[in-house]
């Protein structure tokens, strides 16, 4: 037998404990001196579209206090959140694609020195024609107009066409057909905390990055790709996030540059973006133009819908592939539709790239659908709530586009909110200038597929039990203020019957925790909660037999509650949870377990089918009461009622907090928030002072009604309770305004100038561009296969 050849043991190795000391880590001896932190800054293009001919950094590099200067040549590898559209560069190499696109980076002893160094960098730009609107992007054909070279059609990122059911036949059966156009202006997340990252490259050739990120796992992958480092040598720690709302879901240039600058200098490097930079980096709500055609019977029964969306994606792809599909995926999960056709296109423009914001891609179409339903109800002489109630989707059903509905509490949401708001007493009965409006919606509880396709679980949890009865929960999920750390503790405490104080939660550290895909798509409660329960039940299989033997009680008569393992029949026959753990460790050894979660398999098999499926859909209904002064067009929101089917509320107070935050955000989008740009590509108002957003003075009373349906796919019956609240509020505001003053505003935000123009008959309808969409993929519901198209 050949002797074993050791690859590590017996070789000269570095002293790990001394070298491992890093920023914020106090576990190591105080006599080890840390390198002084440096401060990074990014030089950004002043042009929205320009070819980069040369970047001269000599003067900046020679400035006293400057430790490193980077350009695009130092980080040429492209990256992006979606595997099929990796078109971003940490620093632009050949072309700047929006005003604010980063071109160079510096690390210096202070922020002021770093800023001075930026002023010394000289960039030779060749300005190009900027593309600043959806219409320009669709009609630009010149090679010089192209923002990217990789896409097949100039400035068309993605065009899709899907058809479900007999659309033409169902429109022929319709007795009334309605066509409308809408525009939803883009806006930003406006988190209180700006973007920030700290990179630390240590002598062990290991990189640690602390970042304000919602997706540490995807950032981990992007860093490995761009920096050419093995993932095993990179550690990403998601610091407590001061507001995300989707805006911190991408990997960003400042994160990669902080890491690279630390690799170059051997010192920790911190990059904090200014508030102005945050407006350019934002990845906020897409501006979307929409056309919707709906056929109905005289009694209001929906027959068919044809929906088109035109998305302004900005300069890069971001989540844009998913965003296009989301503008058409969920129209079918609230009301029964026998036939449905969706066409969507996302274009590149020379503006900051857009991405996911609370509700990702669904508030825009929901706004259009819910307003059109009110128009249909008025034309048919029906109450808008009655129109909706007659055609709600059923629990345990399949929609025309193949989406599986589990539980659905929408009917109860609508009935409860209508009763609380006294809808029948107020609708069309309030004095001129005061109105009430309604809307409903549905949303996902996490996406059914990961961003990169693989067979691995979407969320993992590890549990460790100690001899004193303490429990440590490890999970890669990032708490961005929504309470995901608490959810993990609640689930474990419920399973083991212990106090929350006995549980320690460790999250969002790629070195310590198993993978969770991130805090987006309202996925964390369902996915990490289920993974945690699975891990708990594996441990209970070890604990309960031990307790059964000690107590001489059958396993099926045991329960865990109040810090004990006890007999259900004879509660006084009990041992403490800590004693049970100690005895079980003596029998089985160190106690730990893992849990994993995969969503249900997607039954649909056509291209684009990955967007829309979810373990469970949440449902919401909202009523808004407002007043509008016809002289000044000032709108005051008097009260908002909102009912939400969240499956089961782990912590009702946390759910109500999410409700109020969503309503606040929705009112801002409905009435004032807009991300708009000048002809030179610069943001019109990149500051909190100038960007209009509601304050406490504009925040009305919000009454939240929780509807519990106990979904079988959720942990203890829970569903989404973070984003779905927002969707119905925006169209409810528009419908309430029409009830108040009799004019329709079919574009967001609804500002006083638009209201005055509408009252004077001068508000023009929303124009929608023409576009030659690709032939539709036709899919037959229930079969799970694409229907071959006729030639």
JSON list of C-alpha atoms in Angstrom, two decimals, residues 430-547:
[
{"chain": "A", "resi": 430, "resn": "UNK", "atom": "CA", "xyz": [-69.64, 61.95, -1.96]},
{"chain": "A", "resi": 431, "resn": "UNK", "atom": "CA", "xyz": [-69.69, 65.70, -2.74]},
{"chain": "A", "resi": 432, "resn": "UNK", "atom": "CA", "xyz": [-67.71, 67.05, -5.70]},
{"chain": "A", "resi": 433, "resn": "UNK", "atom": "CA", "xyz": [-64.03, 67.19, -4.82]},
{"chain": "A", "resi": 434, "resn": "UNK", "atom": "CA", "xyz": [-64.13, 64.12, -2.60]},
{"chain": "A", "resi": 435, "resn": "UNK", "atom": "CA", "xyz": [-63.94, 60.56, -3.88]},
{"chain": "A", "resi": 436, "resn": "UNK", "atom": "CA", "xyz": [-63.32, 56.94, -3.11]},
{"chain": "A", "resi": 437, "resn": "UNK", "atom": "CA", "xyz": [-61.57, 54.36, -5.28]},
{"chain": "A", "resi": 438, "resn": "UNK", "atom": "CA", "xyz": [-60.93, 50.63, -5.25]},
{"chain": "A", "resi": 439, "resn": "UNK", "atom": "CA", "xyz": [-58.39, 48.21, -6.73]},
{"chain": "A", "resi": 440, "resn": "UNK", "atom": "CA", "xyz": [-57.17, 44.65, -6.11]},
{"chain": "A", "resi": 441, "resn": "UNK", "atom": "CA", "xyz": [-54.05, 42.65, -6.93]},
{"chain": "A", "resi": 442, "resn": "UNK", "atom": "CA", "xyz": [-51.99, 39.50, -6.45]},
{"chain": "A", "resi": 443, "resn": "UNK", "atom": "CA", "xyz": [-48.27, 38.95, -5.99]},
{"chain": "A", "resi": 444, "resn": "UNK", "atom": "CA", "xyz": [-45.72, 36.16, -5.73]},
{"chain": "A", "resi": 445, "resn": "UNK", "atom": "CA", "xyz": [-44.21, 34.59, -2.60]},
{"chain": "A", "resi": 446, "resn": "UNK", "atom": "CA", "xyz": [-40.80, 34.15, -4.19]},
{"chain": "A", "resi": 447, "resn": "UNK", "atom": "CA", "xyz": [-39.83, 33.25, -7.72]},
{"chain": "A", "resi": 448, "resn": "UNK", "atom": "CA", "xyz": [-40.21, 29.66, -8.81]},
{"chain": "A", "resi": 449, "resn": "UNK", "atom": "CA", "xyz": [-36.75, 29.56, -10.41]},
{"chain": "A", "resi": 450, "resn": "UNK", "atom": "CA", "xyz": [-33.31, 30.83, -9.40]},
{"chain": "A", "resi": 451, "resn": "UNK", "atom": "CA", "xyz": [-31.62, 33.55, -11.44]},
{"chain": "A", "resi": 452, "resn": "UNK", "atom": "CA", "xyz": [-29.07, 31.07, -12.75]},
{"chain": "A", "resi": 453, "resn": "UNK", "atom": "CA", "xyz": [-30.55, 27.68, -13.61]},
{"chain": "A", "resi": 454, "resn": "UNK", "atom": "CA", "xyz": [-29.42, 24.81, -11.39]},
{"chain": "A", "resi": 455, "resn": "UNK", "atom": "CA", "xyz": [-30.80, 21.92, -9.37]},
{"chain": "A", "resi": 456, "resn": "UNK", "atom": "CA", "xyz": [-29.63, 23.20, -5.98]},
{"chain": "A", "resi": 457, "resn": "UNK", "atom": "CA", "xyz": [-31.98, 24.42, -3.24]},
{"chain": "A", "resi": 458, "resn": "UNK", "atom": "CA", "xyz": [-33.12, 28.05, -3.19]},
{"chain": "A", "resi": 459, "resn": "UNK", "atom": "CA", "xyz": [-32.52, 28.34, 0.54]},
{"chain": "A", "resi": 460, "resn": "UNK", "atom": "CA", "xyz": [-30.55, 26.44, 3.15]},
{"chain": "A", "resi": 461, "resn": "UNK", "atom": "CA", "xyz": [-30.54, 26.54, 6.94]},
{"chain": "A", "resi": 462, "resn": "UNK", "atom": "CA", "xyz": [-28.16, 24.94, 9.44]},
{"chain": "A", "resi": 463, "resn": "UNK", "atom": "CA", "xyz": [-29.00, 24.46, 13.11]},
{"chain": "A", "resi": 464, "resn": "UNK", "atom": "CA", "xyz": [-26.64, 23.82, 16.00]},
{"chain": "A", "resi": 465, "resn": "UNK", "atom": "CA", "xyz": [-27.82, 22.81, 19.47]},
{"chain": "A", "resi": 466, "resn": "UNK", "atom": "CA", "xyz": [-25.60, 23.45, 22.48]},
{"chain": "A", "resi": 467, "resn": "UNK", "atom": "CA", "xyz": [-25.63, 21.67, 25.82]},
{"chain": "A", "resi": 468, "resn": "UNK", "atom": "CA", "xyz": [-27.25, 24.57, 27.59]},
{"chain": "A", "resi": 469, "resn": "UNK", "atom": "CA", "xyz": [-30.30, 24.41, 25.37]},
{"chain": "A", "resi": 470, "resn": "UNK", "atom": "CA", "xyz": [-29.23, 27.27, 23.12]},
{"chain": "A", "resi": 471, "resn": "UNK", "atom": "CA", "xyz": [-29.92, 27.11, 19.41]},
{"chain": "A", "resi": 472, "resn": "UNK", "atom": "CA", "xyz": [-27.92, 28.82, 16.65]},
{"chain": "A", "resi": 473, "resn": "UNK", "atom": "CA", "xyz": [-29.56, 29.28, 13.25]},
{"chain": "A", "resi": 474, "resn": "UNK", "atom": "CA", "xyz": [-27.31, 29.84, 10.23]},
{"chain": "A", "resi": 475, "resn": "UNK", "atom": "CA", "xyz": [-28.83, 31.10, 6.98]},
{"chain": "A", "resi": 476, "resn": "UNK", "atom": "CA", "xyz": [-27.60, 33.16, 4.02]},
{"chain": "A", "resi": 477, "resn": "UNK", "atom": "CA", "xyz": [-30.67, 35.41, 3.93]},
{"chain": "A", "resi": 478, "resn": "UNK", "atom": "CA", "xyz": [-30.16, 39.19, 4.26]},
{"chain": "A", "resi": 479, "resn": "UNK", "atom": "CA", "xyz": [-32.33, 41.18, 6.63]},
{"chain": "A", "resi": 480, "resn": "UNK", "atom": "CA", "xyz": [-33.05, 44.50, 4.91]},
{"chain": "A", "resi": 481, "resn": "UNK", "atom": "CA", "xyz": [-35.51, 45.67, 7.54]},
{"chain": "A", "resi": 482, "resn": "UNK", "atom": "CA", "xyz": [-38.32, 43.30, 6.62]},
{"chain": "A", "resi": 483, "resn": "UNK", "atom": "CA", "xyz": [-37.70, 41.05, 9.64]},
{"chain": "A", "resi": 484, "resn": "UNK", "atom": "CA", "xyz": [-36.28, 37.93, 8.00]},
{"chain": "A", "resi": 485, "resn": "UNK", "atom": "CA", "xyz": [-33.94, 37.25, 10.92]},
{"chain": "A", "resi": 486, "resn": "UNK", "atom": "CA", "xyz": [-36.97, 37.30, 13.19]},
{"chain": "A", "resi": 487, "resn": "UNK", "atom": "CA", "xyz": [-38.83, 34.88, 10.91]},
{"chain": "A", "resi": 488, "resn": "UNK", "atom": "CA", "xyz": [-36.03, 32.33, 11.29]},
{"chain": "A", "resi": 489, "resn": "UNK", "atom": "CA", "xyz": [-36.13, 32.68, 15.08]},
{"chain": "A", "resi": 490, "resn": "UNK", "atom": "CA", "xyz": [-39.95, 32.45, 15.17]},
{"chain": "A", "resi": 491, "resn": "UNK", "atom": "CA", "xyz": [-40.00, 29.25, 13.09]},
{"chain": "A", "resi": 492, "resn": "UNK", "atom": "CA", "xyz": [-37.34, 27.52, 15.20]},
{"chain": "A", "resi": 493, "resn": "UNK", "atom": "CA", "xyz": [-38.89, 28.67, 18.49]},
{"chain": "A", "resi": 494, "resn": "UNK", "atom": "CA", "xyz": [-42.28, 27.37, 17.37]},
{"chain": "A", "resi": 495, "resn": "UNK", "atom": "CA", "xyz": [-40.89, 23.96, 16.40]},
{"chain": "A", "resi": 496, "resn": "UNK", "atom": "CA", "xyz": [-38.85, 23.45, 19.60]},
{"chain": "A", "resi": 497, "resn": "UNK", "atom": "CA", "xyz": [-41.17, 25.27, 22.01]},
{"chain": "A", "resi": 498, "resn": "UNK", "atom": "CA", "xyz": [-38.42, 27.50, 23.39]},
{"chain": "A", "resi": 499, "resn": "UNK", "atom": "CA", "xyz": [-38.10, 31.21, 24.11]},
{"chain": "A", "resi": 500, "resn": "UNK", "atom": "CA", "xyz": [-36.81, 33.55, 21.41]},
{"chain": "A", "resi": 501, "resn": "UNK", "atom": "CA", "xyz": [-34.07, 34.61, 23.81]},
{"chain": "A", "resi": 502, "resn": "UNK", "atom": "CA", "xyz": [-32.61, 31.09, 23.56]},
{"chain": "A", "resi": 503, "resn": "UNK", "atom": "CA", "xyz": [-32.02, 31.44, 19.82]},
{"chain": "A", "resi": 504, "resn": "UNK", "atom": "CA", "xyz": [-29.14, 33.15, 18.08]},
{"chain": "A", "resi": 505, "resn": "UNK", "atom": "CA", "xyz": [-29.45, 33.94, 14.37]},
{"chain": "A", "resi": 506, "resn": "UNK", "atom": "CA", "xyz": [-26.39, 34.25, 12.11]},
{"chain": "A", "resi": 507, "resn": "UNK", "atom": "CA", "xyz": [-27.16, 35.37, 8.56]},
{"chain": "A", "resi": 508, "resn": "UNK", "atom": "CA", "xyz": [-25.79, 36.76, 5.30]},
{"chain": "A", "resi": 509, "resn": "UNK", "atom": "CA", "xyz": [-22.16, 35.66, 5.59]},
{"chain": "A", "resi": 510, "resn": "UNK", "atom": "CA", "xyz": [-20.95, 33.46, 2.74]},
{"chain": "A", "resi": 511, "resn": "UNK", "atom": "CA", "xyz": [-18.18, 31.96, 4.90]},
{"chain": "A", "resi": 512, "resn": "UNK", "atom": "CA", "xyz": [-20.47, 30.95, 7.77]},
{"chain": "A", "resi": 513, "resn": "UNK", "atom": "CA", "xyz": [-23.93, 30.39, 6.37]},
{"chain": "A", "resi": 514, "resn": "UNK", "atom": "CA", "xyz": [-25.46, 28.10, 3.75]},
{"chain": "A", "resi": 515, "resn": "UNK", "atom": "CA", "xyz": [-26.70, 29.70, 0.55]},
{"chain": "A", "resi": 516, "resn": "UNK", "atom": "CA", "xyz": [-29.91, 31.64, 0.38]},
{"chain": "A", "resi": 517, "resn": "UNK", "atom": "CA", "xyz": [-30.51, 33.37, -2.94]},
{"chain": "A", "resi": 518, "resn": "UNK", "atom": "CA", "xyz": [-31.31, 36.75, -1.40]},
{"chain": "A", "resi": 519, "resn": "UNK", "atom": "CA", "xyz": [-33.95, 39.15, -0.23]},
{"chain": "A", "resi": 520, "resn": "UNK", "atom": "CA", "xyz": [-36.00, 39.81, -3.34]},
{"chain": "A", "resi": 521, "resn": "UNK", "atom": "CA", "xyz": [-39.36, 38.73, -4.83]},
{"chain": "A", "resi": 522, "resn": "UNK", "atom": "CA", "xyz": [-40.86, 38.41, -1.33]},
{"chain": "A", "resi": 523, "resn": "UNK", "atom": "CA", "xyz": [-39.27, 34.97, -1.09]},
{"chain": "A", "resi": 524, "resn": "UNK", "atom": "CA", "xyz": [-37.59, 34.85, 2.31]},
{"chain": "A", "resi": 525, "resn": "UNK", "atom": "CA", "xyz": [-40.45, 33.93, 4.66]},
{"chain": "A", "resi": 526, "resn": "UNK", "atom": "CA", "xyz": [-41.65, 31.00, 2.56]},
{"chain": "A", "resi": 527, "resn": "UNK", "atom": "CA", "xyz": [-38.25, 29.66, 1.54]},
{"chain": "A", "resi": 528, "resn": "UNK", "atom": "CA", "xyz": [-36.07, 30.15, 4.61]},
{"chain": "A", "resi": 529, "resn": "UNK", "atom": "CA", "xyz": [-39.00, 29.40, 6.89]},
{"chain": "A", "resi": 530, "resn": "UNK", "atom": "CA", "xyz": [-39.58, 26.03, 5.24]},
{"chain": "A", "resi": 531, "resn": "UNK", "atom": "CA", "xyz": [-35.87, 25.23, 5.29]},
{"chain": "A", "resi": 532, "resn": "UNK", "atom": "CA", "xyz": [-35.67, 26.05, 9.00]},
{"chain": "A", "resi": 533, "resn": "UNK", "atom": "CA", "xyz": [-38.66, 23.82, 9.80]},
{"chain": "A", "resi": 534, "resn": "UNK", "atom": "CA", "xyz": [-37.11, 20.93, 7.87]},
{"chain": "A", "resi": 535, "resn": "UNK", "atom": "CA", "xyz": [-33.87, 21.25, 9.87]},
{"chain": "A", "resi": 536, "resn": "UNK", "atom": "CA", "xyz": [-35.82, 21.38, 13.15]},
{"chain": "A", "resi": 537, "resn": "UNK", "atom": "CA", "xyz": [-37.75, 18.23, 12.34]},
{"chain": "A", "resi": 538, "resn": "UNK", "atom": "CA", "xyz": [-34.57, 16.32, 11.54]},
{"chain": "A", "resi": 539, "resn": "UNK", "atom": "CA", "xyz": [-33.30, 17.18, 15.02]},
{"chain": "A", "resi": 540, "resn": "UNK", "atom": "CA", "xyz": [-36.62, 16.29, 16.63]},
{"chain": "A", "resi": 541, "resn": "UNK", "atom": "CA", "xyz": [-36.18, 12.78, 15.25]},
{"chain": "A", "resi": 542, "resn": "UNK", "atom": "CA", "xyz": [-33.07, 12.55, 17.45]},
{"chain": "A", "resi": 543, "resn": "UNK", "atom": "CA", "xyz": [-34.44, 14.39, 20.49]},
{"chain": "A", "resi": 544, "resn": "UNK", "atom": "CA", "xyz": [-37.89, 12.87, 20.92]},
{"chain": "A", "resi": 545, "resn": "UNK", "atom": "CA", "xyz": [-36.86, 9.20, 21.15]},
{"chain": "A", "resi": 546, "resn": "UNK", "atom": "CA", "xyz": [-34.38, 10.15, 23.89]},
{"chain": "A", "resi": 547, "resn": "UNK", "atom": "CA", "xyz": [-37.09, 11.99, 25.80]}
]
